[in-house]
mmCIF file of C-alpha atoms in Angstrom:
data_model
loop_
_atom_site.group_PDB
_atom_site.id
_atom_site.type_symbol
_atom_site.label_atom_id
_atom_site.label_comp_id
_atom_site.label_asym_id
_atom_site.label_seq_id
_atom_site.Cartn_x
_atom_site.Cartn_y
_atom_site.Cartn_z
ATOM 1 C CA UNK A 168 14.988 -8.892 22.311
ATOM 2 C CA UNK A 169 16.911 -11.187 19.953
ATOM 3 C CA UNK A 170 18.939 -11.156 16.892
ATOM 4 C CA UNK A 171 19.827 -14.426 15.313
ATOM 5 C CA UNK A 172 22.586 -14.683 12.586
ATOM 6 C CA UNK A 173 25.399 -12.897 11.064
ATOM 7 C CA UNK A 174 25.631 -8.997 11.752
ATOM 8 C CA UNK A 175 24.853 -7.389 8.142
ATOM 9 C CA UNK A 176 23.838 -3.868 7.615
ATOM 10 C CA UNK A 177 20.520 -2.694 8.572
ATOM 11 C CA UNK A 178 18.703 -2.083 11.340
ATOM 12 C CA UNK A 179 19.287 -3.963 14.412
ATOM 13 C CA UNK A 180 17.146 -4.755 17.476
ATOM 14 C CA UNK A 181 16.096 -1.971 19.104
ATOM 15 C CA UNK A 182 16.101 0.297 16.146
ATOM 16 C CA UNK A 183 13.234 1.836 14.445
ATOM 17 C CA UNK A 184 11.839 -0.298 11.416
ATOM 18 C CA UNK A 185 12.765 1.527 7.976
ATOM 19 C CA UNK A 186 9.438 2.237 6.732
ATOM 20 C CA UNK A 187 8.224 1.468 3.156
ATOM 21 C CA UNK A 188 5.160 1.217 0.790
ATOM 22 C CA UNK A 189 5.282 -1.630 -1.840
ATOM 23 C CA UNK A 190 2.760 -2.892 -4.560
ATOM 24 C CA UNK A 191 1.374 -6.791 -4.201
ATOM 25 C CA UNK A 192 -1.537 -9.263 -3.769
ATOM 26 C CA UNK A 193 -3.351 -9.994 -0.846
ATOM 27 C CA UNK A 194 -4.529 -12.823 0.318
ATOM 28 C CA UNK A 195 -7.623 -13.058 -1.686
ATOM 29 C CA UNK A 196 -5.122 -11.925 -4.934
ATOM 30 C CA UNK A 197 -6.078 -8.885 -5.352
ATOM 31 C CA UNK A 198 -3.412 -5.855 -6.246
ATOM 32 C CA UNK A 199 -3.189 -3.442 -3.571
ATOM 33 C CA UNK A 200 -0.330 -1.189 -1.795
ATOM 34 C CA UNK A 201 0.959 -1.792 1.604
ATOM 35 C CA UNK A 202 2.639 0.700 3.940
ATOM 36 C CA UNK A 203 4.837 -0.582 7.055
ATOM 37 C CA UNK A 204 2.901 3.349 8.651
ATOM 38 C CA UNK A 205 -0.049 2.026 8.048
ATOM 39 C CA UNK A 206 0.029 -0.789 10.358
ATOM 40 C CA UNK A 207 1.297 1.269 12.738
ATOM 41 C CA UNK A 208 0.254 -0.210 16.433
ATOM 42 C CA UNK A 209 0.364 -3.827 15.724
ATOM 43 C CA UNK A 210 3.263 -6.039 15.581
ATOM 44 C CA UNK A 211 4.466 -7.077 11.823
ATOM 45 C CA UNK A 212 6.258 -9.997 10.908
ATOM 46 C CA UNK A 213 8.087 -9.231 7.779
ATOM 47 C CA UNK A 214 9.423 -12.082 6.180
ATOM 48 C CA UNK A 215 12.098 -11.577 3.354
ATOM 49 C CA UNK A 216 12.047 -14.392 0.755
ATOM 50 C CA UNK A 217 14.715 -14.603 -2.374
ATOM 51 C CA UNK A 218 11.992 -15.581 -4.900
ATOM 52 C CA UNK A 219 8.780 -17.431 -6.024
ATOM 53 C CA UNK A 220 8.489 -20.998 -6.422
ATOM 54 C CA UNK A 221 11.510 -22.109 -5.030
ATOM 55 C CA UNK A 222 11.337 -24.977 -2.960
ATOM 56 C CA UNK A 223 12.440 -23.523 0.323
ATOM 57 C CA UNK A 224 10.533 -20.451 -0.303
ATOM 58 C CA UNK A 225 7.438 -22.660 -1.261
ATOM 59 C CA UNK A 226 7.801 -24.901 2.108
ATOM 60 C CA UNK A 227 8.285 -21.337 4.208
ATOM 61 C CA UNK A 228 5.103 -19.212 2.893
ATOM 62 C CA UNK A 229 3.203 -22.852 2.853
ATOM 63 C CA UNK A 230 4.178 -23.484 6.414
ATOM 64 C CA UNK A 231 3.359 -19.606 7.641
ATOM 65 C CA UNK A 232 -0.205 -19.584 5.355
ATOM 66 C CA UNK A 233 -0.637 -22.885 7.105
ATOM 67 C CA UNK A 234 0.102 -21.633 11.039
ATOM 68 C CA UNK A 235 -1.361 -17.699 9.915
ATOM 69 C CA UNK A 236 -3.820 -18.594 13.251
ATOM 70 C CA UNK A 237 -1.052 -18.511 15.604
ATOM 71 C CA UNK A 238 -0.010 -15.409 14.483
ATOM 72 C CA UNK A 239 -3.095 -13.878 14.306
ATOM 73 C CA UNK A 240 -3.474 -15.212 18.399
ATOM 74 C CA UNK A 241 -0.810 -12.760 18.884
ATOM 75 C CA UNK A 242 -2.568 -9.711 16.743
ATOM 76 C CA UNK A 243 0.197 -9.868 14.122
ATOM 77 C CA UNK A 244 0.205 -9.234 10.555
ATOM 78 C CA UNK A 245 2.357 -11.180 7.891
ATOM 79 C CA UNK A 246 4.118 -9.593 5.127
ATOM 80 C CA UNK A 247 5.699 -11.681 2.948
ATOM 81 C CA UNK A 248 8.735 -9.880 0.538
ATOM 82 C CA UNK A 249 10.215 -10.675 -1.951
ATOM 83 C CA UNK A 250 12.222 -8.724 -5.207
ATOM 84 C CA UNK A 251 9.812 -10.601 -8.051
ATOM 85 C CA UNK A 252 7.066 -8.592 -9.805
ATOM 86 C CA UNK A 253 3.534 -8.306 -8.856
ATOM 87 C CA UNK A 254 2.767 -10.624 -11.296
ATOM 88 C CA UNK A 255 4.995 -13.140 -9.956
ATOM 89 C CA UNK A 256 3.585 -12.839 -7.081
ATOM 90 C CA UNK A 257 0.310 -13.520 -8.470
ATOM 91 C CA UNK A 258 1.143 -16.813 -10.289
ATOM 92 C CA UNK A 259 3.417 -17.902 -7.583
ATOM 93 C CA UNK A 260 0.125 -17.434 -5.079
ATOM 94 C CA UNK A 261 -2.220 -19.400 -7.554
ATOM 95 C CA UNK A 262 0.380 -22.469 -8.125
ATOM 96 C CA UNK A 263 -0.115 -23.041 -4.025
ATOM 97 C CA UNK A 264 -3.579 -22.012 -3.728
ATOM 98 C CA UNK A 265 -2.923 -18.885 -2.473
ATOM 99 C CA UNK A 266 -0.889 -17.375 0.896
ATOM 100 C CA UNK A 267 -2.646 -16.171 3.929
ATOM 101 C CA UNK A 268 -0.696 -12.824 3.873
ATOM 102 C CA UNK A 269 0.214 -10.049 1.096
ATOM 103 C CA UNK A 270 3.138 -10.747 -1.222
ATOM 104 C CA UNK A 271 5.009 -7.535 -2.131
ATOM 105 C CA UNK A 272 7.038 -6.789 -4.650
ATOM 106 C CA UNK A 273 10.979 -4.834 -3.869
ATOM 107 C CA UNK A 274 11.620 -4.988 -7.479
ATOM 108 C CA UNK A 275 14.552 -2.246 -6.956
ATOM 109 C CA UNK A 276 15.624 -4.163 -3.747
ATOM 110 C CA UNK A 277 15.603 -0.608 -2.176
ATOM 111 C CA UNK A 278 13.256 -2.234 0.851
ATOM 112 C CA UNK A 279 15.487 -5.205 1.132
ATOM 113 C CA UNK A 280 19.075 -2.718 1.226
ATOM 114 C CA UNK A 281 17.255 -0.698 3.890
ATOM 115 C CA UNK A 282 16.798 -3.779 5.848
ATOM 116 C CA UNK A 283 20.036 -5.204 5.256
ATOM 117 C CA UNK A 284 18.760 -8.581 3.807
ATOM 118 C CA UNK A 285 20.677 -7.957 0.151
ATOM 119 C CA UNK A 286 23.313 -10.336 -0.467
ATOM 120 C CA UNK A 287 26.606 -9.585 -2.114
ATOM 121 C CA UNK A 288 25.589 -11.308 -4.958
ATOM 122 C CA UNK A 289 22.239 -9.178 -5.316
ATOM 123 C CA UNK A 290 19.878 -11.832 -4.019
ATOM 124 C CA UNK A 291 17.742 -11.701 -1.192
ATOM 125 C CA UNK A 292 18.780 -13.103 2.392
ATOM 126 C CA UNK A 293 16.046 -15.645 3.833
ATOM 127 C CA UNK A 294 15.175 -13.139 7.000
ATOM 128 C CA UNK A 295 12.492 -12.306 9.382
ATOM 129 C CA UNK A 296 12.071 -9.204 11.128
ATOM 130 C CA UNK A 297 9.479 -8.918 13.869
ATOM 131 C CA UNK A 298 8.322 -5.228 14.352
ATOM 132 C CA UNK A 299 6.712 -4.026 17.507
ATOM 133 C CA UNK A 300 3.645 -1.727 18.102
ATOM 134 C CA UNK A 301 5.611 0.787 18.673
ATOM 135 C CA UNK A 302 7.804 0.185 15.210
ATOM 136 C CA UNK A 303 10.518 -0.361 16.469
ATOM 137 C CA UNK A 304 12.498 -4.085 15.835
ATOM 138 C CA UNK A 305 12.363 -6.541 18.446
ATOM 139 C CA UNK A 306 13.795 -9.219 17.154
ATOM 140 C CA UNK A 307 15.693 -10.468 13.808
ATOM 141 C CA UNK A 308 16.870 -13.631 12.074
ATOM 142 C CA UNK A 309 19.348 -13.612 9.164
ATOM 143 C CA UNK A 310 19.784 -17.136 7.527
ATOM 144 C CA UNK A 311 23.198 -18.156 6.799
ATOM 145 C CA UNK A 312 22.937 -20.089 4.058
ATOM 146 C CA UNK A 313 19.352 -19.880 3.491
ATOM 147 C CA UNK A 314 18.120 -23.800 3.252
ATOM 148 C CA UNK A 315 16.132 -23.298 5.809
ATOM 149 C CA UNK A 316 13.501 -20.907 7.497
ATOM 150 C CA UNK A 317 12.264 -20.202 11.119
ATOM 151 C CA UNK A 318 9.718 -21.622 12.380
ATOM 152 C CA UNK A 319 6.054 -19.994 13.172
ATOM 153 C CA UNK A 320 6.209 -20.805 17.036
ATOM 154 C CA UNK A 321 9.822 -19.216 17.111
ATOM 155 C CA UNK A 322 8.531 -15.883 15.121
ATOM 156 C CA UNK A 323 5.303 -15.970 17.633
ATOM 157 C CA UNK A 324 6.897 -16.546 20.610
ATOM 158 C CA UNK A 325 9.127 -13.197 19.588
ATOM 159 C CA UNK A 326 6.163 -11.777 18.713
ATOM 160 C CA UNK A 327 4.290 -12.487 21.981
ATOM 161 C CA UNK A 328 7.465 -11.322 24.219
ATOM 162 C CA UNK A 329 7.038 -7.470 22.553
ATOM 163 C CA UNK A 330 3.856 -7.643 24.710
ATOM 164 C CA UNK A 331 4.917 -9.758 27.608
ATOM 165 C CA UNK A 332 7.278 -7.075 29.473
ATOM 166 C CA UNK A 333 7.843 -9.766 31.917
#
């Protein structure tokens, strides 16, 4: 179990995942609603964003949409998060020809407080949380200053050690 980064507020390793329903697209576009219960089971990799079409943003969900088989190799599901609209969401998806994962939309940030990933300035942290079967957290990264993301081997390897007592 590892946490990377700054202590913030939130949950830490170890702790269960604040749970949440949010509006978005899927892969394919489409609006839907996803629930952290409902994936209950399976590790989730939620990866917190601060906003569409921004270039490190762009190069991150890219990158993940990209690598989305090596998570999958490890049974895990991507959710991608974000405090932009829906509809956002949807043109941010079509200007890259779409993201292998939902995009949800924390409009009211509540998700992100819960998770400790709001900045003092009200903007999203760039931070992955991986979330075991059992929903609890097994491992966190904060960005410090946010230029740069983590990436897919490190989240997958995390991923793959949830299920790897050894």
């Amino acid at each position: 179990m590892t946490e990377i980064g700054p202590p913030r507020s939130g949950p830490r390793v170890g702790d269960l995942a604040p749970g949440f329903t949010l509006p978005g697209i899927d892969a394919s576009g489409a609006a839907g609603s996803w629930s952290l219960a409902d994936l209950a089971g399976q590790p989730v990799a939620l990866v917190f964003y601060p906003g569409d079409g921004t270039p490190v943003c762009t190069a991150q969900l890219v990158t993940y949409t990209d690598e989305i088989a090596a998570f999958a190799d490890v049974g895990a599901t991507v959710l991608a998060i974000s405090p932009q609209s829906v509809e956002s969401h949807a043109g941010f998806a079509a200007d890259n020809d779409g993201f292998a994962f939902p995009l949800l939309a924390d409009e009211d940030k509540a998700v992100g407080e819960a998770y400790g990933v709001v900045g003092p300035l009200g903007f999203y942290r760039r931070s992955v949380f991986v979330v075991g079967p059992d929903g609890r957290i097994g491992w966190i990264h904060r960005a410090v200053a946010g230029l740069s993301f983590q990436p897919s081997t490190e989240i997958v390897e995390a991923i793959a050690a949830l299920s790897d007592p050894a």
